[in-house]
PDB file of C-alpha atoms in Angstrom:
ATOM      1  CA  MET A   1       0.008  -0.010   0.001  1.00 92.00           C
ATOM      2  CA  ILE A   2       2.871   2.391   0.818  1.00 95.00           C
ATOM      3  CA  GLU A   3       6.354   2.316  -0.626  1.00 96.00           C
ATOM      4  CA  VAL A   4       8.851   4.987   0.315  1.00 96.00           C
ATOM      5  CA  MET A   5      12.284   4.684  -1.298  1.00 96.00           C
ATOM      6  CA  ASP A   6      15.385   6.786  -0.468  1.00 96.00           C
ATOM      7  CA  VAL A   7      13.419   9.949   0.259  1.00 96.00           C
ATOM      8  CA  THR A   8      15.318  13.081   1.195  1.00 96.00           C
ATOM      9  CA  LYS A   9      13.979  16.510   2.168  1.00 96.00           C
ATOM     10  CA  SER A  10      15.788  19.621   3.336  1.00 95.00           C
ATOM     11  CA  PHE A  11      14.578  22.964   4.580  1.00 94.00           C
ATOM     12  CA  GLY A  12      17.480  25.254   3.877  1.00 92.00           C
ATOM     13  CA  PRO A  13      20.469  23.866   5.777  1.00 92.00           C
ATOM     14  CA  VAL A  14      18.310  21.495   7.817  1.00 92.00           C
ATOM     15  CA  GLU A  15      18.082  17.897   6.524  1.00 93.00           C
ATOM     16  CA  ALA A  16      14.646  16.755   7.654  1.00 94.00           C
ATOM     17  CA  LEU A  17      14.812  13.354   5.891  1.00 95.00           C
ATOM     18  CA  ARG A  18      17.967  11.515   4.885  1.00 95.00           C
ATOM     19  CA  GLY A  19      17.341   8.480   2.725  1.00 95.00           C
ATOM     20  CA  VAL A  20      14.133   7.272   4.378  1.00 96.00           C
ATOM     21  CA  SER A  21      12.803   3.952   3.036  1.00 96.00           C
ATOM     22  CA  PHE A  22      10.004   1.668   4.228  1.00 96.00           C
ATOM     23  CA  ARG A  23       7.044  -0.350   2.987  1.00 96.00           C
ATOM     24  CA  VAL A  24       3.609  -0.899   4.459  1.00 95.00           C
ATOM     25  CA  ALA A  25       1.445  -3.816   3.310  1.00 94.00           C
ATOM     26  CA  PRO A  26      -2.360  -3.618   2.866  1.00 92.00           C
ATOM     27  CA  HIS A  27      -4.351  -3.814   6.118  1.00 91.00           C
ATOM     28  CA  GLU A  28      -1.310  -3.344   8.361  1.00 93.00           C
ATOM     29  CA  VAL A  29      -1.570  -1.075  11.395  1.00 94.00           C
ATOM     30  CA  VAL A  30       1.834   0.587  11.608  1.00 95.00           C
ATOM     31  CA  GLY A  31       3.026   3.085  14.190  1.00 93.00           C
ATOM     32  CA  LEU A  32       5.199   5.942  12.926  1.00 93.00           C
ATOM     33  CA  LEU A  33       7.296   7.200  15.845  1.00 90.00           C
ATOM     34  CA  GLY A  34       9.974   9.729  16.504  1.00 87.00           C
ATOM     35  CA  PRO A  35      10.912  12.592  18.820  1.00 87.00           C
ATOM     36  CA  ASN A  36      10.042  16.167  17.909  1.00 84.00           C
ATOM     37  CA  GLY A  37      12.009  17.293  14.880  1.00 84.00           C
ATOM     38  CA  ALA A  38      12.852  13.725  13.811  1.00 87.00           C
ATOM     39  CA  GLY A  39      11.124  13.988  10.417  1.00 90.00           C
ATOM     40  CA  LYS A  40       7.885  12.231  11.246  1.00 90.00           C
ATOM     41  CA  SER A  41       5.594  15.103  10.256  1.00 89.00           C
ATOM     42  CA  THR A  42       7.598  15.742   7.092  1.00 93.00           C
ATOM     43  CA  THR A  43       7.168  12.085   6.119  1.00 94.00           C
ATOM     44  CA  ILE A  44       3.400  12.320   6.607  1.00 93.00           C
ATOM     45  CA  ARG A  45       3.152  15.537   4.566  1.00 92.00           C
ATOM     46  CA  ILE A  46       5.080  13.941   1.712  1.00 95.00           C
ATOM     47  CA  LEU A  47       2.853  10.825   1.819  1.00 94.00           C
ATOM     48  CA  THR A  48      -0.282  12.988   1.639  1.00 93.00           C
ATOM     49  CA  GLY A  49       1.049  15.095  -1.212  1.00 92.00           C
ATOM     50  CA  TYR A  50       1.378  18.340   0.710  1.00 91.00           C
ATOM     51  CA  LEU A  51       5.164  18.399   0.332  1.00 93.00           C
ATOM     52  CA  GLN A  52       7.447  17.267  -2.461  1.00 94.00           C
ATOM     53  CA  PRO A  53      10.596  15.310  -1.601  1.00 95.00           C
ATOM     54  CA  ASP A  54      13.969  16.574  -2.876  1.00 95.00           C
ATOM     55  CA  SER A  55      14.730  13.068  -4.121  1.00 95.00           C
ATOM     56  CA  GLY A  56      13.409   9.523  -3.893  1.00 96.00           C
ATOM     57  CA  THR A  57      10.024   7.982  -4.759  1.00 95.00           C
ATOM     58  CA  VAL A  58       6.781   7.613  -2.853  1.00 96.00           C
ATOM     59  CA  THR A  59       3.893   5.460  -4.030  1.00 96.00           C
ATOM     60  CA  VAL A  60       0.492   4.836  -2.430  1.00 95.00           C
ATOM     61  CA  ASP A  61      -1.692   2.003  -3.713  1.00 93.00           C
ATOM     62  CA  GLY A  62       0.660   1.714  -6.706  1.00 93.00           C
ATOM     63  CA  LEU A  63       0.367   5.406  -7.645  1.00 95.00           C
ATOM     64  CA  ASP A  64       3.296   7.820  -7.640  1.00 95.00           C
ATOM     65  CA  VAL A  65       2.389  10.628  -5.204  1.00 95.00           C
ATOM     66  CA  LEU A  66       4.145  13.297  -7.326  1.00 93.00           C
ATOM     67  CA  ARG A  67       2.527  12.328 -10.641  1.00 94.00           C
ATOM     68  CA  HIS A  68      -0.916  11.309  -9.362  1.00 95.00           C
ATOM     69  CA  THR A  69      -1.359  13.592  -6.341  1.00 94.00           C
ATOM     70  CA  ARG A  70      -5.122  14.042  -6.563  1.00 93.00           C
ATOM     71  CA  GLU A  71      -5.760  10.347  -7.153  1.00 94.00           C
ATOM     72  CA  VAL A  72      -3.597   9.468  -4.165  1.00 95.00           C
ATOM     73  CA  GLN A  73      -5.280  12.039  -1.930  1.00 93.00           C
ATOM     74  CA  ALA A  74      -8.655  10.566  -2.880  1.00 93.00           C
ATOM     75  CA  ARG A  75      -7.486   7.250  -1.431  1.00 94.00           C
ATOM     76  CA  ILE A  76      -6.279   8.756   1.874  1.00 95.00           C
ATOM     77  CA  GLY A  77      -8.131   9.648   5.022  1.00 94.00           C
ATOM     78  CA  TYR A  78      -6.100  12.013   7.181  1.00 93.00           C
ATOM     79  CA  LEU A  79      -6.603  13.138  10.768  1.00 91.00           C
ATOM     80  CA  PRO A  80      -3.940  15.695  11.718  1.00 87.00           C
ATOM     81  CA  GLU A  81      -3.078  16.338  15.349  1.00 79.00           C
ATOM     82  CA  ASN A  82      -5.215  19.469  15.335  1.00 78.00           C
ATOM     83  CA  ALA A  83      -8.079  18.728  12.985  1.00 80.00           C
ATOM     84  CA  PRO A  84      -9.213  21.808  11.013  1.00 82.00           C
ATOM     85  CA  LEU A  85     -12.916  22.023  11.905  1.00 93.00           C
ATOM     86  CA  TYR A  86     -15.542  24.703  11.299  1.00 94.00           C
ATOM     87  CA  ASN A  87     -16.783  25.565  14.760  1.00 94.00           C
ATOM     88  CA  ASP A  88     -19.898  27.437  13.590  1.00 95.00           C
ATOM     89  CA  LEU A  89     -21.196  24.419  11.624  1.00 96.00           C
ATOM     90  CA  SER A  90     -23.180  21.621  13.182  1.00 96.00           C
ATOM     91  CA  VAL A  91     -21.630  18.155  13.121  1.00 96.00           C
ATOM     92  CA  GLN A  92     -24.128  17.036  10.505  1.00 96.00           C
ATOM     93  CA  ALA A  93     -23.575  20.087   8.254  1.00 97.00           C
ATOM     94  CA  TYR A  94     -19.798  19.715   8.490  1.00 97.00           C
ATOM     95  CA  LEU A  95     -19.827  16.023   7.578  1.00 97.00           C
ATOM     96  CA  LYS A  96     -22.266  16.687   4.704  1.00 97.00           C
ATOM     97  CA  MET A  97     -19.873  19.386   3.437  1.00 96.00           C
ATOM     98  CA  MET A  98     -16.973  16.926   3.634  1.00 95.00           C
ATOM     99  CA  ALA A  99     -18.975  14.306   1.744  1.00 96.00           C
ATOM    100  CA  ASP A 100     -19.557  16.850  -1.019  1.00 96.00           C
ATOM    101  CA  LEU A 101     -15.881  17.828  -1.097  1.00 94.00           C
ATOM    102  CA  ARG A 102     -14.943  14.161  -1.264  1.00 93.00           C
ATOM    103  CA  MET A 103     -17.295  13.907  -4.273  1.00 93.00           C
ATOM    104  CA  ILE A 104     -19.254  11.044  -2.763  1.00 95.00           C
ATOM    105  CA  PRO A 105     -22.291  10.588  -5.037  1.00 95.00           C
ATOM    106  CA  GLU A 106     -25.469  12.052  -3.550  1.00 95.00           C
ATOM    107  CA  GLU A 107     -27.280   8.707  -3.584  1.00 96.00           C
ATOM    108  CA  LYS A 108     -24.456   7.052  -1.582  1.00 96.00           C
ATOM    109  CA  GLN A 109     -24.012   9.818   0.986  1.00 96.00           C
ATOM    110  CA  PRO A 110     -26.636   8.605   3.514  1.00 96.00           C
ATOM    111  CA  ALA A 111     -24.918   5.239   3.840  1.00 96.00           C
ATOM    112  CA  TYR A 112     -21.425   6.729   4.044  1.00 95.00           C
ATOM    113  CA  LEU A 113     -22.444   9.395   6.537  1.00 96.00           C
ATOM    114  CA  SER A 114     -24.342   6.931   8.710  1.00 95.00           C
ATOM    115  CA  GLU A 115     -21.392   4.533   8.823  1.00 92.00           C
ATOM    116  CA  ALA A 116     -18.927   7.244   9.868  1.00 93.00           C
ATOM    117  CA  ILE A 117     -21.322   8.802  12.421  1.00 94.00           C
ATOM    118  CA  TYR A 118     -22.101   5.541  14.211  1.00 89.00           C
ATOM    119  CA  ALA A 119     -18.517   4.317  14.066  1.00 85.00           C
ATOM    120  CA  THR A 120     -17.367   7.409  15.941  1.00 86.00           C
ATOM    121  CA  GLY A 121     -20.310   7.684  18.343  1.00 86.00           C
ATOM    122  CA  LEU A 122     -21.616  11.018  17.091  1.00 92.00           C
ATOM    123  CA  ALA A 123     -25.284  10.087  16.552  1.00 93.00           C
ATOM    124  CA  ASP A 124     -26.484  12.074  19.583  1.00 92.00           C
ATOM    125  CA  HIS A 125     -24.557  15.218  18.672  1.00 94.00           C
ATOM    126  CA  LEU A 126     -25.409  15.821  15.022  1.00 95.00           C
ATOM    127  CA  THR A 127     -27.260  19.114  15.525  1.00 95.00           C
ATOM    128  CA  ARG A 128     -24.774  20.650  17.935  1.00 96.00           C
ATOM    129  CA  PRO A 129     -22.302  23.283  16.663  1.00 96.00           C
ATOM    130  CA  ILE A 130     -18.811  21.842  16.606  1.00 96.00           C
ATOM    131  CA  GLY A 131     -17.537  24.793  18.697  1.00 94.00           C
ATOM    132  CA  GLU A 132     -19.743  23.662  21.613  1.00 94.00           C
ATOM    133  CA  LEU A 133     -18.364  20.145  21.719  1.00 91.00           C
ATOM    134  CA  SER A 134     -15.727  18.929  24.140  1.00 85.00           C
ATOM    135  CA  LYS A 135     -12.207  18.361  22.841  1.00 82.00           C
ATOM    136  CA  GLY A 136     -12.792  14.631  22.780  1.00 81.00           C
ATOM    137  CA  TYR A 137     -15.910  14.922  20.638  1.00 87.00           C
ATOM    138  CA  ARG A 138     -14.230  17.399  18.294  1.00 89.00           C
ATOM    139  CA  GLN A 139     -11.559  14.730  17.835  1.00 86.00           C
ATOM    140  CA  ARG A 140     -14.306  12.268  16.970  1.00 88.00           C
ATOM    141  CA  VAL A 141     -15.650  14.654  14.335  1.00 93.00           C
ATOM    142  CA  GLY A 142     -12.153  14.879  12.854  1.00 92.00           C
ATOM    143  CA  LEU A 143     -11.925  11.071  12.754  1.00 90.00           C
ATOM    144  CA  ALA A 144     -15.398  10.820  11.185  1.00 93.00           C
ATOM    145  CA  GLN A 145     -14.357  13.065   8.284  1.00 94.00           C
ATOM    146  CA  ALA A 146     -11.164  11.017   7.853  1.00 93.00           C
ATOM    147  CA  ILE A 147     -13.031   7.714   7.416  1.00 92.00           C
ATOM    148  CA  LEU A 148     -16.099   9.154   5.661  1.00 94.00           C
ATOM    149  CA  HIS A 149     -15.071   8.171   2.119  1.00 94.00           C
ATOM    150  CA  ARG A 150     -13.884   4.683   3.138  1.00 92.00           C
ATOM    151  CA  PRO A 151     -10.228   5.365   2.336  1.00 93.00           C
ATOM    152  CA  LYS A 152      -7.714   2.670   1.435  1.00 93.00           C
ATOM    153  CA  LEU A 153      -5.079   4.415   3.570  1.00 95.00           C
ATOM    154  CA  LEU A 154      -5.867   6.080   6.888  1.00 95.00           C
ATOM    155  CA  ILE A 155      -3.239   8.356   8.460  1.00 95.00           C
ATOM    156  CA  LEU A 156      -3.931   9.216  12.084  1.00 92.00           C
ATOM    157  CA  ASP A 157      -1.727  11.756  13.864  1.00 88.00           C
ATOM    158  CA  GLU A 158      -2.343  11.657  17.656  1.00 82.00           C
ATOM    159  CA  PRO A 159      -5.934  10.357  17.229  1.00 83.00           C
ATOM    160  CA  THR A 160      -6.590   9.798  20.949  1.00 80.00           C
ATOM    161  CA  ILE A 161      -5.441  13.223  22.129  1.00 74.00           C
ATOM    162  CA  GLY A 162      -8.038  14.783  24.441  1.00 70.00           C
ATOM    163  CA  LEU A 163     -10.059  11.593  24.862  1.00 75.00           C
ATOM    164  CA  ASP A 164     -10.956  10.081  28.247  1.00 78.00           C
ATOM    165  CA  PRO A 165      -9.945   6.444  28.990  1.00 83.00           C
ATOM    166  CA  THR A 166     -13.299   5.030  27.903  1.00 81.00           C
ATOM    167  CA  GLN A 167     -13.195   6.920  24.602  1.00 77.00           C
ATOM    168  CA  ILE A 168      -9.592   5.787  24.017  1.00 82.00           C
ATOM    169  CA  ILE A 169     -10.622   2.158  24.335  1.00 84.00           C
ATOM    170  CA  GLU A 170     -13.485   2.793  21.852  1.00 80.00           C
ATOM    171  CA  ILE A 171     -11.096   4.403  19.362  1.00 81.00           C
ATOM    172  CA  ARG A 172      -8.676   1.466  19.694  1.00 84.00           C
ATOM    173  CA  ARG A 173     -11.509  -0.916  18.826  1.00 85.00           C
ATOM    174  CA  LEU A 174     -12.545   1.302  15.940  1.00 83.00           C
ATOM    175  CA  ILE A 175      -9.015   1.353  14.544  1.00 86.00           C
ATOM    176  CA  ARG A 176      -8.885  -2.429  14.643  1.00 86.00           C
ATOM    177  CA  ARG A 177     -12.213  -2.638  12.802  1.00 85.00           C
ATOM    178  CA  LEU A 178     -11.066  -0.082  10.203  1.00 86.00           C
ATOM    179  CA  ALA A 179      -7.939  -2.148   9.566  1.00 88.00           C
ATOM    180  CA  GLN A 180     -10.138  -4.827   7.982  1.00 87.00           C
ATOM    181  CA  GLU A 181     -10.786  -2.409   5.121  1.00 85.00           C
ATOM    182  CA  SER A 182      -7.939   0.139   5.310  1.00 90.00           C
ATOM    183  CA  THR A 183      -4.197   0.320   5.851  1.00 94.00           C
ATOM    184  CA  ILE A 184      -3.509   2.494   8.907  1.00 95.00           C
ATOM    185  CA  LEU A 185      -0.463   4.638   9.673  1.00 95.00           C
ATOM    186  CA  PHE A 186      -0.728   5.666  13.321  1.00 89.00           C
ATOM    187  CA  SER A 187       1.448   8.376  14.843  1.00 88.00           C
ATOM    188  CA  SER A 188       1.475   9.110  18.547  1.00 82.00           C
ATOM    189  CA  HIS A 189       3.748  10.306  21.339  1.00 80.00           C
ATOM    190  CA  ILE A 190       1.900   7.986  23.731  1.00 80.00           C
ATOM    191  CA  LEU A 191       3.923   4.806  23.338  1.00 85.00           C
ATOM    192  CA  SER A 192       1.439   2.674  25.269  1.00 84.00           C
ATOM    193  CA  GLU A 193      -1.188   3.626  22.659  1.00 84.00           C
ATOM    194  CA  VAL A 194       1.074   2.447  19.863  1.00 88.00           C
ATOM    195  CA  GLU A 195       1.683  -0.858  21.700  1.00 88.00           C
ATOM    196  CA  ALA A 196      -2.062  -1.341  22.140  1.00 87.00           C
ATOM    197  CA  VAL A 197      -3.015  -0.603  18.528  1.00 89.00           C
ATOM    198  CA  CYS A 198      -0.136  -1.378  16.165  1.00 91.00           C
ATOM    199  CA  ASP A 199       1.364  -4.583  14.761  1.00 88.00           C
ATOM    200  CA  ARG A 200       4.592  -2.932  13.686  1.00 94.00           C
ATOM    201  CA  VAL A 201       6.505   0.296  14.271  1.00 94.00           C
ATOM    202  CA  ILE A 202       8.774   2.486  12.191  1.00 94.00           C
ATOM    203  CA  ILE A 203      10.966   4.735  14.338  1.00 92.00           C
ATOM    204  CA  ILE A 204      12.509   7.802  12.703  1.00 93.00           C
ATOM    205  CA  MET A 205      15.299   9.780  14.418  1.00 91.00           C
ATOM    206  CA  ASN A 206      17.434  12.538  12.939  1.00 91.00           C
ATOM    207  CA  GLY A 207      15.756  12.088   9.576  1.00 93.00           C
ATOM    208  CA  GLN A 208      16.598   8.369   9.266  1.00 94.00           C
ATOM    209  CA  VAL A 209      14.754   5.113   9.932  1.00 94.00           C
ATOM    210  CA  LYS A 210      16.350   3.661  13.063  1.00 91.00           C
ATOM    211  CA  ALA A 211      13.991   0.691  13.493  1.00 90.00           C
ATOM    212  CA  ASP A 212      11.365  -1.029  11.355  1.00 92.00           C
ATOM    213  CA  ALA A 213      10.050  -4.189  12.961  1.00 90.00           C
ATOM    214  CA  ARG A 214       7.078  -5.956  14.428  1.00 90.00           C
ATOM    215  CA  LEU A 215       6.448  -5.078  18.072  1.00 87.00           C
ATOM    216  CA  ALA A 216       6.939  -8.708  19.110  1.00 82.00           C
ATOM    217  CA  ASP A 217      10.399  -8.728  17.537  1.00 82.00           C
ATOM    218  CA  LEU A 218      11.365  -5.445  19.215  1.00 82.00           C
ATOM    219  CA  ALA A 219      10.160  -6.692  22.594  1.00 80.00           C
ATOM    220  CA  ALA A 220      12.144  -9.941  22.423  1.00 76.00           C
ATOM    221  CA  THR A 221      15.694  -9.727  23.806  1.00 80.00           C
ATOM    222  CA  GLY A 222      16.715 -13.367  24.099  1.00 82.00           C
ATOM    223  CA  GLY A 223      17.664 -12.616  27.691  1.00 89.00           C
ATOM    224  CA  ALA A 224      16.164 -14.113  30.834  1.00 92.00           C
ATOM    225  CA  ILE A 225      14.964 -12.934  34.244  1.00 93.00           C
ATOM    226  CA  LEU A 226      15.740 -15.265  37.160  1.00 95.00           C
ATOM    227  CA  VAL A 227      13.954 -14.767  40.477  1.00 94.00           C
ATOM    228  CA  LEU A 228      15.007 -16.816  43.529  1.00 95.00           C
ATOM    229  CA  ARG A 229      13.083 -17.381  46.747  1.00 93.00           C
ATOM    230  CA  ARG A 230      16.142 -16.515  48.875  1.00 92.00           C
ATOM    231  CA  ALA A 231      19.693 -15.282  48.378  1.00 92.00           C
ATOM    232  CA  VAL A 232      22.317 -17.813  47.256  1.00 93.00           C
ATOM    233  CA  ASP A 233      26.056 -17.232  46.964  1.00 93.00           C
ATOM    234  CA  GLY A 234      27.754 -17.349  43.557  1.00 94.00           C
ATOM    235  CA  VAL A 235      24.612 -16.971  41.413  1.00 94.00           C
ATOM    236  CA  GLN A 236      25.822 -13.996  39.404  1.00 94.00           C
ATOM    237  CA  HIS A 237      29.210 -15.605  38.667  1.00 94.00           C
ATOM    238  CA  ALA A 238      27.614 -18.910  37.662  1.00 95.00           C
ATOM    239  CA  LEU A 239      25.167 -17.220  35.303  1.00 95.00           C
ATOM    240  CA  ALA A 240      27.951 -15.166  33.702  1.00 94.00           C
ATOM    241  CA  SER A 241      29.825 -18.391  32.854  1.00 93.00           C
ATOM    242  CA  LEU A 242      26.984 -19.685  30.605  1.00 93.00           C
ATOM    243  CA  ASP A 243      27.628 -19.755  26.842  1.00 90.00           C
ATOM    244  CA  GLY A 244      26.069 -16.782  25.059  1.00 89.00           C
ATOM    245  CA  VAL A 245      25.798 -14.603  28.166  1.00 91.00           C
ATOM    246  CA  ASP A 246      27.105 -11.059  27.719  1.00 89.00           C
ATOM    247  CA  ALA A 247      26.200  -9.626  31.144  1.00 90.00           C
ATOM    248  CA  VAL A 248      24.382 -10.416  34.365  1.00 93.00           C
ATOM    249  CA  GLU A 249      22.751  -7.671  36.436  1.00 90.00           C
ATOM    250  CA  VAL A 250      21.215  -7.717  39.890  1.00 91.00           C
ATOM    251  CA  VAL A 251      17.934  -5.816  39.505  1.00 86.00           C
ATOM    252  CA  PRO A 252      15.284  -4.690  42.010  1.00 83.00           C
ATOM    253  CA  GLY A 253      12.832  -7.541  42.556  1.00 73.00           C
ATOM    254  CA  SER A 254       9.234  -7.573  43.722  1.00 69.00           C
ATOM    255  CA  ASP A 255       8.756  -8.244  47.452  1.00 79.00           C
ATOM    256  CA  GLY A 256      12.513  -8.326  47.980  1.00 84.00           C
ATOM    257  CA  TYR A 257      13.190 -11.581  46.110  1.00 91.00           C
ATOM    258  CA  PRO A 258      16.724 -11.801  44.617  1.00 92.00           C
ATOM    259  CA  THR A 259      16.336 -11.025  40.875  1.00 94.00           C
ATOM    260  CA  TYR A 260      18.883 -11.295  38.066  1.00 94.00           C
ATOM    261  CA  ARG A 261      18.750 -10.073  34.442  1.00 91.00           C
ATOM    262  CA  VAL A 262      20.797 -12.263  32.129  1.00 93.00           C
ATOM    263  CA  ARG A 263      21.660 -10.579  28.824  1.00 89.00           C
ATOM    264  CA  GLY A 264      22.790 -12.289  25.627  1.00 85.00           C
ATOM    265  CA  GLY A 265      23.506 -11.530  22.028  1.00 73.00           C
ATOM    266  CA  PRO A 266      20.889 -11.243  19.229  1.00 68.00           C
ATOM    267  CA  GLY A 267      19.035 -14.450  18.429  1.00 68.00           C
ATOM    268  CA  VAL A 268      20.016 -16.227  21.660  1.00 79.00           C
ATOM    269  CA  ASP A 269      17.318 -17.683  23.933  1.00 86.00           C
ATOM    270  CA  LEU A 270      18.908 -17.942  27.364  1.00 92.00           C
ATOM    271  CA  CYS A 271      15.887 -19.242  29.321  1.00 93.00           C
ATOM    272  CA  PRO A 272      16.585 -22.980  28.741  1.00 94.00           C
ATOM    273  CA  ALA A 273      20.232 -22.619  29.752  1.00 94.00           C
ATOM    274  CA  VAL A 274      19.348 -20.626  32.882  1.00 95.00           C
ATOM    275  CA  TYR A 275      16.715 -23.238  33.790  1.00 95.00           C
ATOM    276  CA  ASP A 276      19.184 -26.126  33.360  1.00 95.00           C
ATOM    277  CA  LEU A 277      21.816 -24.335  35.445  1.00 96.00           C
ATOM    278  CA  ALA A 278      19.351 -23.527  38.234  1.00 95.00           C
ATOM    279  CA  ARG A 279      18.199 -27.144  38.400  1.00 95.00           C
ATOM    280  CA  GLU A 280      21.794 -28.426  38.396  1.00 94.00           C
ATOM    281  CA  GLN A 281      22.759 -26.053  41.195  1.00 94.00           C
ATOM    282  CA  GLY A 282      19.613 -26.679  43.226  1.00 95.00           C
ATOM    283  CA  TRP A 283      18.735 -22.984  43.429  1.00 96.00           C
ATOM    284  CA  PRO A 284      15.389 -22.135  45.086  1.00 95.00           C
ATOM    285  CA  VAL A 285      13.792 -20.818  41.902  1.00 95.00           C
ATOM    286  CA  ARG A 286      10.653 -18.695  42.174  1.00 94.00           C
ATOM    287  CA  GLU A 287      10.437 -17.680  38.526  1.00 94.00           C
ATOM    288  CA  ILE A 288      12.273 -17.822  35.188  1.00 94.00           C
ATOM    289  CA  ARG A 289      10.879 -15.727  32.349  1.00 91.00           C
ATOM    290  CA  PRO A 290      12.046 -14.077  29.107  1.00 89.00           C
ATOM    291  CA  ASP A 291      13.381 -10.551  29.455  1.00 87.00           C
ATOM    292  CA  VAL A 292      10.943  -8.440  27.451  1.00 83.00           C
ATOM    293  CA  ARG A 293      11.545  -4.817  26.471  1.00 81.00           C
ATOM    294  CA  THR A 294       8.802  -2.200  26.348  1.00 82.00           C
ATOM    295  CA  LEU A 295       8.512   0.134  23.389  1.00 86.00           C
ATOM    296  CA  GLU A 296       9.614   2.930  25.724  1.00 83.00           C
ATOM    297  CA  THR A 297      12.818   1.031  26.474  1.00 82.00           C
ATOM    298  CA  VAL A 298      13.478   0.465  22.759  1.00 83.00           C
ATOM    299  CA  PHE A 299      12.804   4.123  21.993  1.00 81.00           C
ATOM    300  CA  ASN A 300      15.187   5.325  24.697  1.00 82.00           C
ATOM    301  CA  GLN A 301      17.904   2.870  23.609  1.00 77.00           C
ATOM    302  CA  LEU A 302      17.664   4.145  20.054  1.00 82.00           C
ATOM    303  CA  ALA A 303      17.829   7.738  21.297  1.00 79.00           C
ATOM    304  CA  MET A 304      21.111   6.820  23.044  1.00 77.00           C
ATOM    305  CA  GLY A 305      22.478   5.203  19.896  1.00 72.00           C
ATOM    306  CA  VAL A 306      22.066   1.600  21.020  1.00 65.00           C
ATOM    307  CA  GLU A 307      21.293  -0.996  18.332  1.00 68.00           C
ATOM    308  CA  VAL A 308      18.146  -2.874  19.234  1.00 65.00           C
ATOM    309  CA  LEU A 309      17.964  -5.529  16.469  1.00 63.00           C
TER     310      LEU A 309
END
């Protein structure tokens, strides 16, 4: 659905994008992440045809964005961080205007409008002026206009901003349902939201793609966490002697139980070796589990220049 190849973009002396490349398959839900100034917004603007790259190619649904800009934009639903809404219009009037602008045939508009309205929970607010709505409901109106024309590609920039916890859960479910029909590119600074919604993440830093992987692959470290019921001498030294172990750390454990993090190289699963050693030594094991990274940990490691894959 999306193919970005060797894209560069500069603003004067500032290189916003430096050889960015990635692909997104149909019906994937992909998180696009990066700190402020990393090039994330520039990437989105190029994908949507609002900016032209200095070099490289960008295609959406097989169409070159530069040569077929209007056709590409017709296939995209876009919710920017601050959705441009007309506060003096009612919700119904605004969505009808957007249906006309999207050139949805008059006879199909009732079905399209009804689908978007009920999907975003706006049925009880159609006659209210947008300016009188809460921030959360204004965000819903922005999302309704983005999905109104049943786009093949949906780009959501901070879609849950301003929503309460119940509304956030509803939007997560909606995004999952929309993924059955659309490809979704999801950008957010709330990493837990990305973990809850996305299958895969693309992390951009300093204008370059620093990670492009499924969340499960980013979370896996190959390392192990060993928790003992009581302290035992020589555990750290014995663990460090195992093949494939790079480091052993004593980490704070729950309820005061001695806890060790055993780190290894890429592609190494240390849990079986730690289990065999613990059984051989007769250690009072409480728990052995894989050492799993959060997306926040991965993000911070990349920011410090640590390779995560």
